[in-house]
PDB file of C-alpha atoms in Angstrom:
ATOM      1  CA  MET A 172     -14.554  31.742 -15.362  1.00 60.00           C
ATOM      2  CA  GLY A 173     -17.282  29.964 -13.385  1.00 69.00           C
ATOM      3  CA  PRO A 174     -16.515  29.259  -9.660  1.00 79.00           C
ATOM      4  CA  VAL A 175     -13.832  26.830  -8.599  1.00 82.00           C
ATOM      5  CA  GLY A 176     -15.278  23.456  -7.666  1.00 82.00           C
ATOM      6  CA  MET A 177     -13.900  20.046  -7.391  1.00 86.00           C
ATOM      7  CA  HIS A 178     -13.608  19.101 -11.118  1.00 88.00           C
ATOM      8  CA  HIS A 179     -11.176  22.036 -11.486  1.00 89.00           C
ATOM      9  CA  TYR A 180      -8.776  20.396  -9.067  1.00 91.00           C
ATOM     10  CA  LEU A 181      -8.972  17.006 -10.247  1.00 92.00           C
ATOM     11  CA  ALA A 182      -8.658  18.063 -13.823  1.00 92.00           C
ATOM     12  CA  LEU A 183      -5.306  19.947 -12.712  1.00 93.00           C
ATOM     13  CA  SER A 184      -4.392  16.496 -11.079  1.00 94.00           C
ATOM     14  CA  ALA A 185      -4.898  14.599 -14.224  1.00 94.00           C
ATOM     15  CA  ILE A 186      -3.025  16.950 -16.256  1.00 93.00           C
ATOM     16  CA  LEU A 187       0.127  16.981 -13.730  1.00 94.00           C
ATOM     17  CA  PHE A 188       0.078  13.069 -13.570  1.00 94.00           C
ATOM     18  CA  PHE A 189       0.192  12.476 -17.542  1.00 94.00           C
ATOM     19  CA  LEU A 190       2.885  15.279 -17.659  1.00 93.00           C
ATOM     20  CA  GLY A 191       5.114  13.216 -15.204  1.00 94.00           C
ATOM     21  CA  VAL A 192       4.043  10.063 -17.124  1.00 93.00           C
ATOM     22  CA  PHE A 193       5.303  12.112 -20.492  1.00 92.00           C
ATOM     23  CA  GLY A 194       8.442  13.051 -18.531  1.00 92.00           C
ATOM     24  CA  VAL A 195       9.361   9.419 -17.836  1.00 92.00           C
ATOM     25  CA  LEU A 196       8.666   7.871 -21.303  1.00 89.00           C
ATOM     26  CA  PHE A 197      10.113  11.182 -23.060  1.00 86.00           C
ATOM     27  CA  ARG A 198      13.514  12.245 -20.879  1.00 86.00           C
ATOM     28  CA  ARG A 199      16.662   9.745 -20.822  1.00 86.00           C
ATOM     29  CA  ASN A 200      18.287  11.590 -17.849  1.00 89.00           C
ATOM     30  CA  LEU A 201      17.692   9.502 -14.868  1.00 90.00           C
ATOM     31  CA  ILE A 202      17.353  12.589 -12.679  1.00 92.00           C
ATOM     32  CA  VAL A 203      14.651  13.682 -14.863  1.00 92.00           C
ATOM     33  CA  ILE A 204      12.875  10.510 -14.816  1.00 93.00           C
ATOM     34  CA  PHE A 205      13.049  11.068 -10.865  1.00 93.00           C
ATOM     35  CA  MET A 206      11.394  14.137 -10.936  1.00 93.00           C
ATOM     36  CA  SER A 207       9.110  13.272 -13.285  1.00 95.00           C
ATOM     37  CA  ILE A 208       7.955  10.508 -10.581  1.00 94.00           C
ATOM     38  CA  GLU A 209       7.811  13.236  -8.080  1.00 94.00           C
ATOM     39  CA  LEU A 210       5.494  15.190 -10.045  1.00 94.00           C
ATOM     40  CA  MET A 211       2.990  11.914 -10.454  1.00 95.00           C
ATOM     41  CA  LEU A 212       3.072  11.629  -6.814  1.00 94.00           C
ATOM     42  CA  ASN A 213       2.407  15.052  -6.051  1.00 94.00           C
ATOM     43  CA  ALA A 214      -0.638  14.891  -8.399  1.00 94.00           C
ATOM     44  CA  ALA A 215      -1.908  11.991  -6.684  1.00 95.00           C
ATOM     45  CA  ASN A 216      -1.612  13.918  -3.242  1.00 94.00           C
ATOM     46  CA  LEU A 217      -3.751  16.566  -4.838  1.00 94.00           C
ATOM     47  CA  THR A 218      -6.335  14.009  -5.872  1.00 94.00           C
ATOM     48  CA  PHE A 219      -6.726  12.787  -2.267  1.00 94.00           C
ATOM     49  CA  VAL A 220      -6.759  16.433  -0.678  1.00 93.00           C
ATOM     50  CA  THR A 221      -9.564  17.316  -3.324  1.00 92.00           C
ATOM     51  CA  PHE A 222     -11.543  14.377  -2.313  1.00 91.00           C
ATOM     52  CA  ALA A 223     -11.125  14.864   1.252  1.00 90.00           C
ATOM     53  CA  ARG A 224     -12.356  18.488   0.670  1.00 89.00           C
ATOM     54  CA  TYR A 225     -15.366  17.634  -1.057  1.00 89.00           C
ATOM     55  CA  THR A 226     -16.497  14.736   0.937  1.00 88.00           C
ATOM     56  CA  GLY A 227     -15.662  16.399   4.017  1.00 86.00           C
ATOM     57  CA  ASN A 228     -13.470  13.442   5.225  1.00 86.00           C
ATOM     58  CA  MET A 229     -10.185  14.137   6.214  1.00 88.00           C
ATOM     59  CA  ASP A 230      -8.623  10.691   5.667  1.00 90.00           C
ATOM     60  CA  GLY A 231      -7.344  11.896   2.342  1.00 91.00           C
ATOM     61  CA  HIS A 232      -4.791  14.073   4.215  1.00 92.00           C
ATOM     62  CA  VAL A 233      -3.275  11.345   6.483  1.00 93.00           C
ATOM     63  CA  ILE A 234      -3.001   9.740   3.305  1.00 94.00           C
ATOM     64  CA  ALA A 235      -1.168  12.617   1.800  1.00 93.00           C
ATOM     65  CA  PHE A 236       0.982  12.646   4.672  1.00 93.00           C
ATOM     66  CA  PHE A 237       1.776   8.861   4.003  1.00 94.00           C
ATOM     67  CA  VAL A 238       2.562   9.536   0.483  1.00 94.00           C
ATOM     68  CA  MET A 239       5.187  12.305   1.435  1.00 93.00           C
ATOM     69  CA  ALA A 240       6.830  10.055   3.751  1.00 93.00           C
ATOM     70  CA  LEU A 241       7.433   7.105   1.199  1.00 93.00           C
ATOM     71  CA  ALA A 242       8.188   9.927  -1.086  1.00 93.00           C
ATOM     72  CA  ALA A 243      10.917  11.196   1.077  1.00 93.00           C
ATOM     73  CA  ALA A 244      12.009   7.212   1.563  1.00 93.00           C
ATOM     74  CA  GLU A 245      11.931   7.132  -2.242  1.00 93.00           C
ATOM     75  CA  ALA A 246      14.134  10.331  -2.675  1.00 92.00           C
ATOM     76  CA  GLY A 247      16.656   9.049  -0.206  1.00 92.00           C
ATOM     77  CA  ILE A 248      17.148   5.450  -1.957  1.00 93.00           C
ATOM     78  CA  GLY A 249      16.685   6.763  -5.353  1.00 92.00           C
ATOM     79  CA  LEU A 250      19.080   9.440  -5.132  1.00 92.00           C
ATOM     80  CA  ALA A 251      21.479   7.043  -3.396  1.00 91.00           C
ATOM     81  CA  ILE A 252      21.479   4.613  -6.374  1.00 90.00           C
ATOM     82  CA  LEU A 253      22.172   7.146  -8.917  1.00 90.00           C
ATOM     83  CA  VAL A 254      25.174   8.338  -7.041  1.00 89.00           C
ATOM     84  CA  MET A 255      26.334   4.849  -7.025  1.00 88.00           C
ATOM     85  CA  VAL A 256      25.518   4.154 -10.622  1.00 88.00           C
ATOM     86  CA  PHE A 257      27.387   7.351 -11.273  1.00 88.00           C
ATOM     87  CA  ARG A 258      30.198   6.388  -9.612  1.00 86.00           C
ATOM     88  CA  ASN A 259      30.474   3.044 -11.137  1.00 85.00           C
ATOM     89  CA  ARG A 260      29.520   3.793 -14.786  1.00 84.00           C
ATOM     90  CA  ALA A 261      30.025   7.526 -14.891  1.00 83.00           C
ATOM     91  CA  THR A 262      26.609   8.103 -16.751  1.00 83.00           C
ATOM     92  CA  VAL A 263      23.033   9.220 -15.610  1.00 85.00           C
ATOM     93  CA  GLN A 264      21.550   8.412 -19.009  1.00 86.00           C
ATOM     94  CA  ALA A 265      18.989   5.676 -19.103  1.00 83.00           C
ATOM     95  CA  ASP A 266      20.173   4.406 -22.376  1.00 82.00           C
ATOM     96  CA  ASP A 267      23.578   3.956 -21.266  1.00 82.00           C
ATOM     97  CA  LEU A 268      22.503   1.416 -18.488  1.00 81.00           C
ATOM     98  CA  VAL A 269      21.776  -1.733 -20.665  1.00 81.00           C
ATOM     99  CA  MET A 270      24.268  -4.238 -19.285  1.00 78.00           C
ATOM    100  CA  MET A 271      21.030  -6.198 -18.345  1.00 76.00           C
ATOM    101  CA  ARG A 272      20.340  -6.559 -22.127  1.00 75.00           C
ATOM    102  CA  ASP A 273      23.521  -7.118 -23.977  1.00 67.00           C
TER     103      ASP A 273
ATOM    104  CA  MET B 258     -11.443  35.888  -6.212  1.00 82.00           C
ATOM    105  CA  GLU B 259     -10.763  32.148  -5.449  1.00 84.00           C
ATOM    106  CA  THR B 260     -11.383  31.510  -9.281  1.00 89.00           C
ATOM    107  CA  VAL B 261      -8.430  33.968 -10.009  1.00 91.00           C
ATOM    108  CA  LEU B 262      -6.390  32.427  -7.261  1.00 91.00           C
ATOM    109  CA  PHE B 263      -6.686  28.922  -8.466  1.00 92.00           C
ATOM    110  CA  TYR B 264      -5.870  29.889 -12.007  1.00 93.00           C
ATOM    111  CA  ILE B 265      -3.096  31.700 -11.068  1.00 94.00           C
ATOM    112  CA  PHE B 266      -1.691  28.567  -9.105  1.00 94.00           C
ATOM    113  CA  ALA B 267      -2.637  26.267 -11.692  1.00 94.00           C
ATOM    114  CA  VAL B 268      -1.014  27.855 -14.609  1.00 95.00           C
ATOM    115  CA  LEU B 269       2.181  28.081 -11.863  1.00 94.00           C
ATOM    116  CA  THR B 270       1.918  24.691 -10.885  1.00 95.00           C
ATOM    117  CA  VAL B 271       1.680  23.241 -14.790  1.00 95.00           C
ATOM    118  CA  ALA B 272       4.106  25.725 -16.056  1.00 95.00           C
ATOM    119  CA  GLY B 273       6.373  24.531 -13.445  1.00 95.00           C
ATOM    120  CA  GLY B 274       5.838  20.846 -14.424  1.00 94.00           C
ATOM    121  CA  VAL B 275       6.124  21.589 -18.270  1.00 94.00           C
ATOM    122  CA  ALA B 276       9.485  23.485 -17.655  1.00 94.00           C
ATOM    123  CA  MET B 277      10.751  20.301 -15.366  1.00 93.00           C
ATOM    124  CA  VAL B 278      10.033  17.849 -18.142  1.00 91.00           C
ATOM    125  CA  SER B 279      11.580  19.914 -21.042  1.00 90.00           C
ATOM    126  CA  LEU B 280      14.419  21.811 -19.832  1.00 89.00           C
ATOM    127  CA  ARG B 281      17.670  20.170 -20.635  1.00 86.00           C
ATOM    128  CA  ASN B 282      19.679  20.974 -17.424  1.00 89.00           C
ATOM    129  CA  PRO B 283      18.507  19.008 -14.386  1.00 90.00           C
ATOM    130  CA  LEU B 284      19.302  21.750 -12.036  1.00 92.00           C
ATOM    131  CA  SER B 285      16.975  23.989 -13.875  1.00 92.00           C
ATOM    132  CA  GLY B 286      14.577  21.311 -14.166  1.00 93.00           C
ATOM    133  CA  ALA B 287      14.742  20.852 -10.029  1.00 94.00           C
ATOM    134  CA  PHE B 288      14.080  24.533  -9.539  1.00 94.00           C
ATOM    135  CA  ALA B 289      11.151  24.312 -11.780  1.00 94.00           C
ATOM    136  CA  LEU B 290       9.755  21.770 -10.287  1.00 94.00           C
ATOM    137  CA  VAL B 291      10.338  23.581  -6.591  1.00 94.00           C
ATOM    138  CA  MET B 292       7.808  26.355  -8.237  1.00 94.00           C
ATOM    139  CA  SER B 293       5.332  23.456  -9.071  1.00 94.00           C
ATOM    140  CA  MET B 294       5.493  22.145  -5.666  1.00 94.00           C
ATOM    141  CA  VAL B 295       5.066  25.659  -4.197  1.00 94.00           C
ATOM    142  CA  GLY B 296       1.824  26.265  -6.206  1.00 94.00           C
ATOM    143  CA  LEU B 297       0.861  23.070  -5.210  1.00 94.00           C
ATOM    144  CA  ALA B 298       1.146  23.895  -1.620  1.00 94.00           C
ATOM    145  CA  ALA B 299      -1.083  27.442  -2.158  1.00 94.00           C
ATOM    146  CA  LEU B 300      -3.693  24.970  -3.901  1.00 94.00           C
ATOM    147  CA  TYR B 301      -3.729  22.846  -0.716  1.00 93.00           C
ATOM    148  CA  ALA B 302      -4.140  25.960   1.403  1.00 93.00           C
ATOM    149  CA  MET B 303      -7.252  26.813  -0.666  1.00 91.00           C
ATOM    150  CA  LEU B 304      -8.664  23.496  -0.169  1.00 90.00           C
ATOM    151  CA  HIS B 305      -8.566  23.904   3.673  1.00 90.00           C
ATOM    152  CA  ALA B 306      -5.628  21.351   3.938  1.00 90.00           C
ATOM    153  CA  GLU B 307      -3.469  23.001   6.453  1.00 90.00           C
ATOM    154  CA  PHE B 308      -1.472  20.338   7.751  1.00 92.00           C
ATOM    155  CA  VAL B 309      -0.932  19.090   4.091  1.00 93.00           C
ATOM    156  CA  PHE B 310      -0.008  22.393   2.846  1.00 93.00           C
ATOM    157  CA  ILE B 311       2.800  22.923   5.764  1.00 93.00           C
ATOM    158  CA  LEU B 312       4.189  19.422   5.046  1.00 92.00           C
ATOM    159  CA  GLN B 313       3.922  19.921   1.116  1.00 93.00           C
ATOM    160  CA  VAL B 314       6.391  23.326   1.665  1.00 93.00           C
ATOM    161  CA  LEU B 315       8.531  21.772   4.487  1.00 93.00           C
ATOM    162  CA  VAL B 316       8.869  17.911   3.513  1.00 91.00           C
ATOM    163  CA  TYR B 317       8.608  18.593  -0.425  1.00 89.00           C
ATOM    164  CA  ALA B 318       9.520  21.974  -1.534  1.00 89.00           C
ATOM    165  CA  GLY B 319      11.970  21.751   1.358  1.00 88.00           C
ATOM    166  CA  ALA B 320      13.718  18.506   2.235  1.00 91.00           C
ATOM    167  CA  ILE B 321      13.036  16.486  -1.056  1.00 92.00           C
ATOM    168  CA  MET B 322      13.845  19.224  -3.521  1.00 92.00           C
ATOM    169  CA  VAL B 323      16.987  20.118  -1.276  1.00 93.00           C
ATOM    170  CA  LEU B 324      18.261  16.647  -1.584  1.00 92.00           C
ATOM    171  CA  VAL B 325      17.445  16.485  -5.009  1.00 92.00           C
ATOM    172  CA  ILE B 326      19.551  19.699  -5.819  1.00 93.00           C
ATOM    173  CA  PHE B 327      22.557  18.657  -3.381  1.00 91.00           C
ATOM    174  CA  THR B 328      22.567  15.592  -5.556  1.00 90.00           C
ATOM    175  CA  ILE B 329      22.667  17.016  -8.953  1.00 91.00           C
ATOM    176  CA  MET B 330      25.400  19.795  -7.735  1.00 91.00           C
ATOM    177  CA  LEU B 331      27.242  16.645  -6.060  1.00 89.00           C
ATOM    178  CA  LEU B 332      27.300  15.126  -9.613  1.00 87.00           C
ATOM    179  CA  ASN B 333      28.370  18.122 -11.041  1.00 83.00           C
ATOM    180  CA  LEU B 334      27.635  16.748 -14.588  1.00 83.00           C
ATOM    181  CA  ASN B 335      29.320  18.348 -17.868  1.00 82.00           C
ATOM    182  CA  ARG B 336      27.846  19.131 -21.266  1.00 79.00           C
ATOM    183  CA  GLU B 337      28.749  15.653 -22.604  1.00 77.00           C
ATOM    184  CA  GLU B 338      27.340  13.622 -19.715  1.00 75.00           C
ATOM    185  CA  LEU B 339      24.233  15.778 -19.684  1.00 78.00           C
ATOM    186  CA  HIS B 340      23.661  15.293 -23.552  1.00 79.00           C
ATOM    187  CA  GLU B 341      20.775  12.955 -24.357  1.00 77.00           C
ATOM    188  CA  VAL B 342      20.367  11.003 -27.529  1.00 76.00           C
ATOM    189  CA  PRO B 343      17.512  13.046 -28.914  1.00 76.00           C
ATOM    190  CA  VAL B 344      13.837  10.936 -29.339  1.00 77.00           C
ATOM    191  CA  SER B 345      12.891  10.745 -32.997  1.00 83.00           C
ATOM    192  CA  ARG B 346      10.243  13.289 -33.576  1.00 86.00           C
ATOM    193  CA  ILE B 347       7.607  10.798 -34.482  1.00 89.00           C
ATOM    194  CA  ARG B 348       8.296   9.135 -31.360  1.00 86.00           C
ATOM    195  CA  LEU B 349       7.737  12.458 -29.314  1.00 86.00           C
ATOM    196  CA  LEU B 350       4.552  12.996 -31.104  1.00 90.00           C
ATOM    197  CA  VAL B 351       3.161   9.834 -30.430  1.00 90.00           C
ATOM    198  CA  MET B 352       3.870   9.798 -27.041  1.00 88.00           C
ATOM    199  CA  GLY B 353       2.951  13.075 -26.531  1.00 89.00           C
ATOM    200  CA  ALA B 354      -0.458  12.531 -28.335  1.00 92.00           C
ATOM    201  CA  VAL B 355      -0.820   9.105 -26.442  1.00 92.00           C
ATOM    202  CA  CYS B 356      -0.466  11.164 -22.920  1.00 90.00           C
ATOM    203  CA  ALA B 357      -2.515  13.996 -23.757  1.00 92.00           C
ATOM    204  CA  GLY B 358      -5.294  11.624 -25.003  1.00 93.00           C
ATOM    205  CA  LEU B 359      -5.027   9.564 -21.796  1.00 92.00           C
ATOM    206  CA  ALA B 360      -5.193  13.063 -19.727  1.00 91.00           C
ATOM    207  CA  TRP B 361      -8.031  14.254 -21.748  1.00 92.00           C
ATOM    208  CA  ALA B 362      -9.952  10.547 -20.762  1.00 92.00           C
ATOM    209  CA  ALA B 363      -8.987  10.944 -17.238  1.00 91.00           C
ATOM    210  CA  VAL B 364     -10.278  14.592 -17.040  1.00 90.00           C
ATOM    211  CA  ARG B 365     -14.028  13.135 -18.997  1.00 90.00           C
ATOM    212  CA  VAL B 366     -13.727  10.391 -16.368  1.00 90.00           C
ATOM    213  CA  LEU B 367     -13.304  12.455 -13.348  1.00 87.00           C
ATOM    214  CA  ASP B 368     -16.070  14.773 -14.578  1.00 86.00           C
ATOM    215  CA  GLN B 369     -18.412  12.151 -13.867  1.00 86.00           C
ATOM    216  CA  VAL B 370     -17.888  11.918 -10.455  1.00 84.00           C
ATOM    217  CA  PRO B 371     -20.797  13.682  -8.823  1.00 83.00           C
ATOM    218  CA  GLN B 372     -19.607  16.698  -6.593  1.00 80.00           C
ATOM    219  CA  ALA B 373     -21.749  16.700  -3.222  1.00 77.00           C
ATOM    220  CA  LYS B 374     -22.500  19.836  -1.152  1.00 75.00           C
ATOM    221  CA  VAL B 375     -20.800  19.048   2.364  1.00 77.00           C
ATOM    222  CA  GLU B 376     -20.512  20.732   5.743  1.00 77.00           C
ATOM    223  CA  MET B 377     -17.085  20.551   6.690  1.00 78.00           C
ATOM    224  CA  VAL B 378     -16.232  20.562  10.624  1.00 80.00           C
ATOM    225  CA  ALA B 379     -14.857  23.815  11.854  1.00 80.00           C
ATOM    226  CA  ASP B 380     -11.369  22.484  12.373  1.00 83.00           C
ATOM    227  CA  PHE B 381     -11.173  20.601   9.072  1.00 85.00           C
ATOM    228  CA  GLY B 382      -7.528  19.642   7.909  1.00 82.00           C
ATOM    229  CA  SER B 383      -5.884  21.570  11.183  1.00 86.00           C
ATOM    230  CA  ILE B 384      -2.913  20.049  12.431  1.00 90.00           C
ATOM    231  CA  GLU B 385      -4.385  18.937  15.544  1.00 90.00           C
ATOM    232  CA  ALA B 386      -7.563  17.044  13.763  1.00 90.00           C
ATOM    233  CA  VAL B 387      -5.240  15.521  11.287  1.00 90.00           C
ATOM    234  CA  GLY B 388      -2.671  14.088  13.803  1.00 90.00           C
ATOM    235  CA  ARG B 389      -5.464  13.128  16.037  1.00 91.00           C
ATOM    236  CA  LEU B 390      -6.948  10.970  12.972  1.00 90.00           C
ATOM    237  CA  MET B 391      -3.286   9.677  12.149  1.00 90.00           C
ATOM    238  CA  LEU B 392      -2.714   8.183  15.667  1.00 92.00           C
ATOM    239  CA  THR B 393      -6.308   6.680  16.151  1.00 92.00           C
ATOM    240  CA  ASP B 394      -7.685   5.474  12.990  1.00 91.00           C
ATOM    241  CA  PHE B 395      -4.620   5.143  10.922  1.00 92.00           C
ATOM    242  CA  LEU B 396      -2.158   3.944  13.814  1.00 94.00           C
ATOM    243  CA  TYR B 397      -1.433   0.847  12.121  1.00 94.00           C
ATOM    244  CA  PRO B 398      -0.197   2.556   8.793  1.00 93.00           C
ATOM    245  CA  PHE B 399       1.606   5.151  10.959  1.00 93.00           C
ATOM    246  CA  GLU B 400       3.746   2.658  12.414  1.00 94.00           C
ATOM    247  CA  VAL B 401       4.503   0.793   9.114  1.00 95.00           C
ATOM    248  CA  ILE B 402       5.384   4.243   7.548  1.00 94.00           C
ATOM    249  CA  SER B 403       7.952   4.728  10.359  1.00 94.00           C
ATOM    250  CA  LEU B 404       9.439   1.502   9.857  1.00 95.00           C
ATOM    251  CA  VAL B 405       9.850   2.175   5.856  1.00 94.00           C
ATOM    252  CA  LEU B 406      11.517   5.371   6.872  1.00 94.00           C
ATOM    253  CA  LEU B 407      13.934   3.347   9.042  1.00 95.00           C
ATOM    254  CA  VAL B 408      14.407   0.522   6.361  1.00 94.00           C
ATOM    255  CA  ALA B 409      15.401   3.518   4.083  1.00 93.00           C
ATOM    256  CA  ILE B 410      17.580   5.195   6.183  1.00 92.00           C
ATOM    257  CA  ALA B 411      19.738   1.541   6.764  1.00 92.00           C
ATOM    258  CA  GLY B 412      19.545   1.008   2.883  1.00 91.00           C
ATOM    259  CA  VAL B 413      20.887   4.478   1.985  1.00 90.00           C
ATOM    260  CA  VAL B 414      23.721   4.152   4.709  1.00 89.00           C
ATOM    261  CA  LEU B 415      24.654   0.522   3.255  1.00 88.00           C
ATOM    262  CA  LEU B 416      24.518   2.098  -0.283  1.00 85.00           C
ATOM    263  CA  ALA B 417      26.509   5.010   0.598  1.00 80.00           C
ATOM    264  CA  LYS B 418      28.923   2.887   2.400  1.00 80.00           C
ATOM    265  CA  ARG B 419      30.066   0.271   0.130  1.00 66.00           C
ATOM    266  CA  ARG B 420      32.532   1.715  -2.251  1.00 59.00           C
ATOM    267  CA  ILE B 421      33.517  -0.667  -5.159  1.00 48.00           C
TER     268      ILE B 421
END
């Protein structure tokens, strides 16, 4: 185990991002899909903060803050839509929401 | 020491993510994601991002995940409603292989980025320094994000009120 450098953090963020992509592709539960998107946003944040640290430029921290604010807005609206879908159609499975298809 | 801490928190973060994706019950998944986010917060602290570290704990692990857990408990899903149509094994393997391959490719590409030795300013990542940057260089995006939050609040109220 050598000293931890920029590439360790970047590799971790790549792994987290594709874990989120896998969750969106593989799971059919809307709540879990939503949380996978949060995981992807977190992975992007880790990349921003890593590059901020290893370029000595704090812009990445500000952008990470903006991503968090956007995630908060997304969480509010996404969960409100989820509750509405559940009220109207009594399901949280993405496979059941095919009224646009058939 | 730093290396050991990095691996502890990296394993915590990835394990939380894996558990979130694989656990059947979304409530267990939400708690796993909280664990993952706390691990990430520790990594932010190791990267000298004091401001982002505090926000990660307060906003992400705190506010957003509490909202998610609150919603899951509000929906109060039973066993049938949680039952997912299982994805066929071949599709699962193909999707897993594609994601793993893409992750490996991303790691390879990111390894090409040269790591420069840089001097950090004394107050790197402190709340004061980031806050100053936010209200000078990033004033426009800051105002836009406050507008986005306002619109989000209005949208959520509209969605919640209109009962069909």
